[in-house]
Structure formats: structure tokens, C-alpha cells
Amino acid sequence: MSTATLNPAPHPAPATAGGGEDDTRIGLRANLRHLGALTRRNLMRIKADPESMLDALLIPVIMIVLFVYVFGGAMAGDQHTYMQYMVPGLLGTTGLNLAMALGTGLNTDFQTGVMDRFRTLPIGRSAVLLSKMIAETLRAVVAFAVLIGFSMVLGMDIDGGPLKLLAAVGLSLVFGSSLMWVSMLLGMSLRSAQAVQGMSMLVMMPLQFGSSIFASPTSMPGWLEAFTRHNPLSALADACRALINDQPVGNSVLTVLIWSVGITVVTAPLAVARFRKRT
């Protein structure tokens, strides 16, 4: 009797119920392929449901019309001056709104069983999260293009030129990407999409309106002025405003980068750990 008969080749072990493969076991090239496939999947979902882009397309337009034409005259004396002040700051708040919506979508994926399907596939866990971040970043780029294009139609000047405008957009994307980790952590930590939306509002409202996006901190009470000056959205608004209006940026760009790195360093490992636990 042959040795092959006595010792048959072992069959590959079945996938465990614990979820996808570790990224280090899969390898870099395979992870990149998985990332590309999952990103394409997320973009195809947007194509199949174009209504999901309405917030990215309409929120910037609504914000400009409401704040410039309702509050512009009272805040700055005329709409054009207020537009030059407020619209650069809207880059930050638009990125914040889109970033926080990511957690709701991730929570829905867990509730509808999409993540159960991913759990059975030999894919890297990081590819699932990073693909969602890439798709959301592309949505943010579309929203920024609408925001800037509509503002220019209404008469906003880009005194800093195209390069500084791109720098302002890039800075907003960097900060928005750090907030995506916060949003995904909330999406995986709370039980329902409604709870994620509610918690996101609790995060967004103080950051948005307790900042220098809509009004100068000098007009605020002392306690609120102190909060506003330490608000990272204020630093982002000041940096984008200085770049677009061709003014000195001071330390605002460095402050935004420090906040972005700090938020990512703290929340990204927590989000990845939470994702591993749930999958």
C-alpha cells in the first residue's frame, strides 16, 4: 500500500466564524485588490441610489443661501463680505457633516447583515473600513466642488488663486478623514442608526456653531469665546479663510494638522479594535 494512501494530503481548513483574515496574512497586494473591489462596490451603491448624493449636493447650496442672504447683511453689512468670511469655513462643516454620516451607514451594514457576508470572505479587515473612507472622501470632493462653484457663481472671489484653494480643500479633507474614524467608532459602538444620528448631532452642533465659521469669536461671551478659540473647526475655518482670501495663515494650518493626527491616533486603533471584535 502506498504512502499516499496511508497519509492523504490535508484539506484546507475551513474559514472560522471569527471573520476575515488578518491583513498581515493576506499580504499587501491582496489587500490593495480587496480595497479596490470594496471601494468600487461602495461607489456602485451610490450609482444605484443617486438620492444618497443629495446631501452632498444640496446641503452646501442651502447653507450658502440661508446664511449669506439671511444673516449676511446683519453680520457683516453686506452679503459679499460675509460670503468671503463664511464660505471658506463651510469647507470644514461640510466635511464634518459627511464624515458623521459614515457612521450611520456602517451601523446599517451591520444591522442588514452585510458584515456577516464579509465575515465569510477571505478579505482584510482594514479594506472594509478604508474603502468606506475612500468613497466618503470622493463624496466630500463632490460637495466641495459644488460649494465652491456655487459660491463663485454668486460672486465669491478666490484671491489666493487655484493653488491655495486646492490647499484649503486638501486641508479640509485631511481633517474630515480624521473625523471619519470618530464616526465609524460611533457607528460600531451604538446599537441603532438612529442612536448614531443622535450622537452625531451632539458632536456636530457644538463644533459647528461654537466655532469661527459663522461669526467672529470676539462677539461672543468670554466662556464661549474660549471654547471657540480652542475648537479645531475654528482653526480649520481660519486656515481656509486665510488661504482663499490670500491672507497670512499664522499657526492655523499647523493646528489643524496636529488635531487631525491626534484624533486619528486616538480613534483609529479604537475603531479597528471595535471592528475586529464585531466581525
Short mmCIF file of C-alpha atoms in Angstrom, two decimals:
data_model
loop_
_atom_site.label_atom_id
_atom_site.label_comp_id
_atom_site.label_asym_id
_atom_site.label_seq_id
_atom_site.Cartn_x
_atom_site.Cartn_y
_atom_site.Cartn_z
CA MET A 1 0.00 0.00 0.00
CA SER A 2 1.40 3.35 -0.95
CA THR A 3 2.39 6.07 1.46
CA ALA A 4 -0.06 8.45 -0.26
CA THR A 5 -2.91 6.16 0.69
CA LEU A 6 -1.87 5.99 4.31
CA ASN A 7 -1.27 9.75 4.61
CA PRO A 8 -3.67 11.69 2.45
CA ALA A 9 -2.95 15.35 1.85
CA PRO A 10 -4.77 17.50 4.40
CA HIS A 11 -7.64 19.65 3.15
CA PRO A 12 -7.56 23.44 3.69
CA ALA A 13 -9.08 24.39 6.99
CA PRO A 14 -12.50 25.99 6.67
CA ALA A 15 -12.95 29.64 7.42
CA THR A 16 -13.63 30.26 11.05
CA ALA A 17 -16.65 32.15 12.28
CA GLY A 18 -14.44 34.84 13.63
CA GLY A 19 -14.36 36.87 10.45
CA GLY A 20 -11.99 37.91 7.67
CA GLU A 21 -8.30 37.24 7.52
CA ASP A 22 -5.63 39.24 9.27
CA ASP A 23 -4.12 41.84 6.96
CA THR A 24 -0.56 40.58 7.59
CA ARG A 25 -1.52 37.05 6.48
CA ILE A 26 -3.16 38.23 3.27
CA GLY A 27 -0.33 40.43 2.04
CA LEU A 28 -0.12 43.96 0.69
CA ARG A 29 -1.06 43.21 -2.94
CA ALA A 30 -4.11 41.21 -1.95
CA ASN A 31 -5.16 43.92 0.50
CA LEU A 32 -4.93 46.51 -2.27
CA ARG A 33 -7.06 44.35 -4.57
CA HIS A 34 -9.65 43.93 -1.82
CA LEU A 35 -9.58 47.66 -1.14
CA GLY A 36 -10.18 48.46 -4.81
CA ALA A 37 -13.02 45.96 -5.09
CA LEU A 38 -14.77 47.18 -1.96
CA THR A 39 -14.33 50.83 -2.95
CA ARG A 40 -15.89 50.05 -6.32
CA ARG A 41 -18.75 48.32 -4.51
CA ASN A 42 -19.40 51.39 -2.37
CA LEU A 43 -19.33 53.66 -5.42
CA MET A 44 -21.69 51.34 -7.30
CA ARG A 45 -24.11 51.58 -4.38
CA ILE A 46 -24.09 55.37 -4.80
CA LYS A 47 -24.68 54.95 -8.55
CA ALA A 48 -27.60 52.63 -7.86
CA ASP A 49 -29.02 55.06 -5.28
CA PRO A 50 -28.29 58.59 -6.56
CA GLU A 51 -30.55 60.07 -3.89
CA SER A 52 -27.76 59.30 -1.41
CA MET A 53 -25.79 62.13 -3.02
CA LEU A 54 -28.46 64.73 -2.31
CA ASP A 55 -26.91 65.74 1.00
CA ALA A 56 -23.53 66.29 -0.64
CA LEU A 57 -25.07 68.31 -3.47
CA LEU A 58 -27.79 70.31 -1.73
CA ILE A 59 -26.53 70.99 1.79
CA PRO A 60 -23.72 73.34 0.61
CA VAL A 61 -26.17 75.27 -1.59
CA ILE A 62 -28.76 75.57 1.18
CA MET A 63 -26.17 76.65 3.75
CA ILE A 64 -24.82 79.39 1.47
CA VAL A 65 -28.25 80.76 0.54
CA LEU A 66 -29.56 80.72 4.10
CA PHE A 67 -26.59 82.19 5.90
CA VAL A 68 -25.38 84.65 3.25
CA TYR A 69 -28.74 86.11 2.34
CA VAL A 70 -30.45 85.81 5.74
CA PHE A 71 -27.58 86.77 8.06
CA GLY A 72 -25.06 88.40 5.72
CA GLY A 73 -26.38 91.92 5.97
CA ALA A 74 -26.72 91.80 9.74
CA MET A 75 -23.38 90.09 10.37
CA ALA A 76 -21.07 91.96 8.00
CA GLY A 77 -23.04 94.80 6.47
CA ASP A 78 -23.30 93.24 3.02
CA GLN A 79 -23.64 89.76 1.56
CA HIS A 80 -20.36 89.72 -0.39
CA THR A 81 -18.22 90.49 2.65
CA TYR A 82 -19.95 87.84 4.69
CA MET A 83 -19.62 85.33 1.86
CA GLN A 84 -15.85 85.85 1.81
CA TYR A 85 -15.84 85.24 5.56
CA MET A 86 -18.24 82.32 5.90
CA VAL A 87 -17.91 80.17 2.77
CA PRO A 88 -14.28 79.10 3.42
CA GLY A 89 -15.39 77.90 6.84
CA LEU A 90 -18.17 75.87 5.24
CA LEU A 91 -15.49 73.60 3.79
CA GLY A 92 -14.92 72.35 7.31
CA THR A 93 -18.53 71.99 8.32
CA THR A 94 -19.43 70.24 5.05
CA GLY A 95 -16.66 67.72 5.63
CA LEU A 96 -17.88 67.24 9.20
CA ASN A 97 -21.46 66.53 8.12
CA LEU A 98 -20.39 63.96 5.52
CA ALA A 99 -17.90 62.32 7.87
CA MET A 100 -20.52 61.85 10.56
CA ALA A 101 -22.92 60.28 8.06
CA LEU A 102 -20.39 57.49 7.55
CA GLY A 103 -21.09 56.01 10.97
CA THR A 104 -24.81 55.69 10.20
CA GLY A 105 -24.08 53.78 7.00
CA LEU A 106 -21.64 51.47 8.76
CA ASN A 107 -24.16 50.74 11.51
CA THR A 108 -26.77 49.92 8.86
CA ASP A 109 -24.37 47.47 7.21
CA PHE A 110 -24.09 45.59 10.49
CA GLN A 111 -27.86 45.59 11.03
CA THR A 112 -28.69 44.37 7.50
CA GLY A 113 -26.18 41.53 7.50
CA VAL A 114 -23.68 42.93 5.02
CA MET A 115 -20.88 42.49 7.53
CA ASP A 116 -21.95 38.88 8.08
CA ARG A 117 -21.23 38.31 4.41
CA PHE A 118 -17.82 39.97 4.67
CA ARG A 119 -17.07 37.77 7.68
CA THR A 120 -17.18 34.66 5.48
CA LEU A 121 -14.82 36.07 2.84
CA PRO A 122 -11.02 35.91 2.97
CA ILE A 123 -10.53 39.67 2.95
CA GLY A 124 -8.54 42.00 5.14
CA ARG A 125 -10.50 43.79 7.82
CA SER A 126 -8.78 47.11 7.10
CA ALA A 127 -10.01 47.05 3.49
CA VAL A 128 -13.63 47.22 4.66
CA LEU A 129 -13.11 50.39 6.69
CA LEU A 130 -10.68 52.08 4.32
CA SER A 131 -12.93 51.52 1.32
CA LYS A 132 -15.75 53.33 3.09
CA MET A 133 -13.41 56.20 3.91
CA ILE A 134 -12.29 56.49 0.27
CA ALA A 135 -15.86 56.52 -1.02
CA GLU A 136 -16.85 59.13 1.55
CA THR A 137 -13.80 61.24 0.65
CA LEU A 138 -14.88 61.22 -3.00
CA ARG A 139 -18.34 62.35 -1.92
CA ALA A 140 -16.71 65.16 0.02
CA VAL A 141 -14.75 66.23 -3.07
CA VAL A 142 -18.02 66.48 -5.00
CA ALA A 143 -19.59 68.50 -2.17
CA PHE A 144 -16.60 70.88 -2.06
CA ALA A 145 -16.79 71.37 -5.84
CA VAL A 146 -20.49 72.26 -5.57
CA LEU A 147 -19.83 74.58 -2.62
CA ILE A 148 -17.00 76.47 -4.32
CA GLY A 149 -18.62 76.53 -7.76
CA PHE A 150 -21.94 77.85 -6.46
CA SER A 151 -20.17 80.45 -4.32
CA MET A 152 -18.19 81.70 -7.32
CA VAL A 153 -21.39 81.98 -9.32
CA LEU A 154 -22.78 84.17 -6.53
CA GLY A 155 -19.67 86.36 -6.67
CA MET A 156 -17.15 84.97 -4.20
CA ASP A 157 -13.54 85.87 -5.04
CA ILE A 158 -10.66 83.37 -4.85
CA ASP A 159 -7.94 85.92 -4.09
CA GLY A 160 -5.40 83.26 -3.16
CA GLY A 161 -5.56 81.60 -6.56
CA PRO A 162 -6.15 77.96 -7.50
CA LEU A 163 -3.17 76.52 -5.61
CA LYS A 164 -4.22 77.98 -2.27
CA LEU A 165 -7.79 76.95 -2.98
CA LEU A 166 -6.62 73.36 -3.50
CA ALA A 167 -4.60 73.63 -0.30
CA ALA A 168 -7.74 74.66 1.60
CA VAL A 169 -9.68 71.73 0.10
CA GLY A 170 -6.86 69.31 0.93
CA LEU A 171 -6.66 70.55 4.50
CA SER A 172 -10.42 70.09 4.88
CA LEU A 173 -10.16 66.54 3.52
CA VAL A 174 -7.36 65.69 5.97
CA PHE A 175 -9.38 66.93 8.93
CA GLY A 176 -12.55 65.28 7.62
CA SER A 177 -10.72 61.96 7.28
CA SER A 178 -9.74 62.06 10.94
CA LEU A 179 -13.37 62.63 11.90
CA MET A 180 -14.40 59.60 9.83
CA TRP A 181 -12.67 57.40 12.38
CA VAL A 182 -14.77 59.01 15.12
CA SER A 183 -17.91 58.44 13.08
CA MET A 184 -17.09 54.79 12.36
CA LEU A 185 -16.33 54.20 16.03
CA LEU A 186 -19.75 55.59 16.94
CA GLY A 187 -21.37 53.51 14.21
CA MET A 188 -19.89 50.30 15.61
CA SER A 189 -20.43 51.17 19.27
CA LEU A 190 -24.10 52.17 19.24
CA ARG A 191 -26.97 49.78 18.64
CA SER A 192 -29.04 51.56 16.01
CA ALA A 193 -28.67 54.02 13.15
CA GLN A 194 -31.00 56.42 14.98
CA ALA A 195 -28.70 56.38 18.01
CA VAL A 196 -25.71 57.08 15.77
CA GLN A 197 -27.52 60.02 14.16
CA GLY A 198 -28.46 61.43 17.54
CA MET A 199 -24.94 61.13 18.93
CA SER A 200 -23.51 62.63 15.74
CA MET A 201 -25.72 65.67 16.18
CA LEU A 202 -24.49 66.05 19.75
CA VAL A 203 -20.94 66.09 18.40
CA MET A 204 -21.59 68.30 15.37
CA MET A 205 -23.74 71.06 16.81
CA PRO A 206 -21.26 72.42 19.41
CA LEU A 207 -18.34 72.09 16.98
CA GLN A 208 -20.15 73.87 14.15
CA PHE A 209 -21.83 76.74 15.94
CA GLY A 210 -19.24 77.10 18.69
CA SER A 211 -16.63 77.99 16.09
CA SER A 212 -15.48 80.92 14.00
CA ILE A 213 -17.24 79.61 10.88
CA PHE A 214 -20.28 81.86 11.13
CA ALA A 215 -19.17 84.68 13.43
CA SER A 216 -16.03 86.15 14.93
CA PRO A 217 -15.23 84.87 18.46
CA THR A 218 -14.75 88.47 19.64
CA SER A 219 -18.53 88.95 19.58
CA MET A 220 -19.15 86.02 21.94
CA PRO A 221 -19.29 85.80 25.75
CA GLY A 222 -15.96 85.04 27.41
CA TRP A 223 -16.64 81.38 28.18
CA LEU A 224 -17.88 80.70 24.64
CA GLU A 225 -15.02 82.66 23.11
CA ALA A 226 -12.55 80.47 24.99
CA PHE A 227 -14.24 77.31 23.68
CA THR A 228 -14.36 78.71 20.15
CA ARG A 229 -10.67 79.60 20.05
CA HIS A 230 -9.74 76.03 21.05
CA ASN A 231 -12.25 74.43 18.69
CA PRO A 232 -10.43 72.59 15.85
CA LEU A 233 -13.13 73.69 13.41
CA SER A 234 -12.22 77.30 14.18
CA ALA A 235 -8.61 76.60 13.25
CA LEU A 236 -9.76 74.93 10.03
CA ALA A 237 -12.10 77.80 9.18
CA ASP A 238 -9.38 80.37 9.86
CA ALA A 239 -6.87 78.43 7.74
CA CYS A 240 -9.23 78.03 4.78
CA ARG A 241 -10.31 81.67 5.05
CA ALA A 242 -6.71 82.87 5.02
CA LEU A 243 -5.78 80.66 2.06
CA ILE A 244 -8.78 81.58 -0.09
CA ASN A 245 -8.63 85.30 0.74
CA ASP A 246 -4.82 85.38 0.39
CA GLN A 247 -4.14 86.38 3.98
CA PRO A 248 -1.45 85.24 6.45
CA VAL A 249 -2.29 81.79 7.77
CA GLY A 250 -0.30 82.02 11.01
CA ASN A 251 -0.38 78.81 13.02
CA SER A 252 -3.85 77.72 11.89
CA VAL A 253 -2.66 75.17 9.30
CA LEU A 254 -0.27 73.54 11.78
CA THR A 255 -3.02 73.49 14.41
CA VAL A 256 -5.39 71.66 12.04
CA LEU A 257 -2.73 69.10 11.15
CA ILE A 258 -1.93 68.48 14.83
CA TRP A 259 -5.63 67.99 15.62
CA SER A 260 -6.04 65.67 12.62
CA VAL A 261 -3.10 63.49 13.61
CA GLY A 262 -4.18 63.46 17.27
CA ILE A 263 -7.78 62.46 16.51
CA THR A 264 -6.61 59.73 14.12
CA VAL A 265 -4.01 58.33 16.52
CA VAL A 266 -6.60 58.07 19.31
CA THR A 267 -9.70 56.90 17.44
CA ALA A 268 -8.34 54.79 14.55
CA PRO A 269 -6.97 51.99 16.79
CA LEU A 270 -10.20 52.03 18.80
CA ALA A 271 -12.29 51.79 15.63
CA VAL A 272 -10.18 48.94 14.23
CA ALA A 273 -10.32 47.07 17.54
CA ARG A 274 -14.08 47.52 17.70
CA PHE A 275 -14.43 46.30 14.13
CA ARG A 276 -12.34 43.19 14.86
CA LYS A 277 -14.47 42.48 17.90
CA ARG A 278 -17.73 42.75 15.98
CA THR A 279 -16.54 40.71 13.00
#
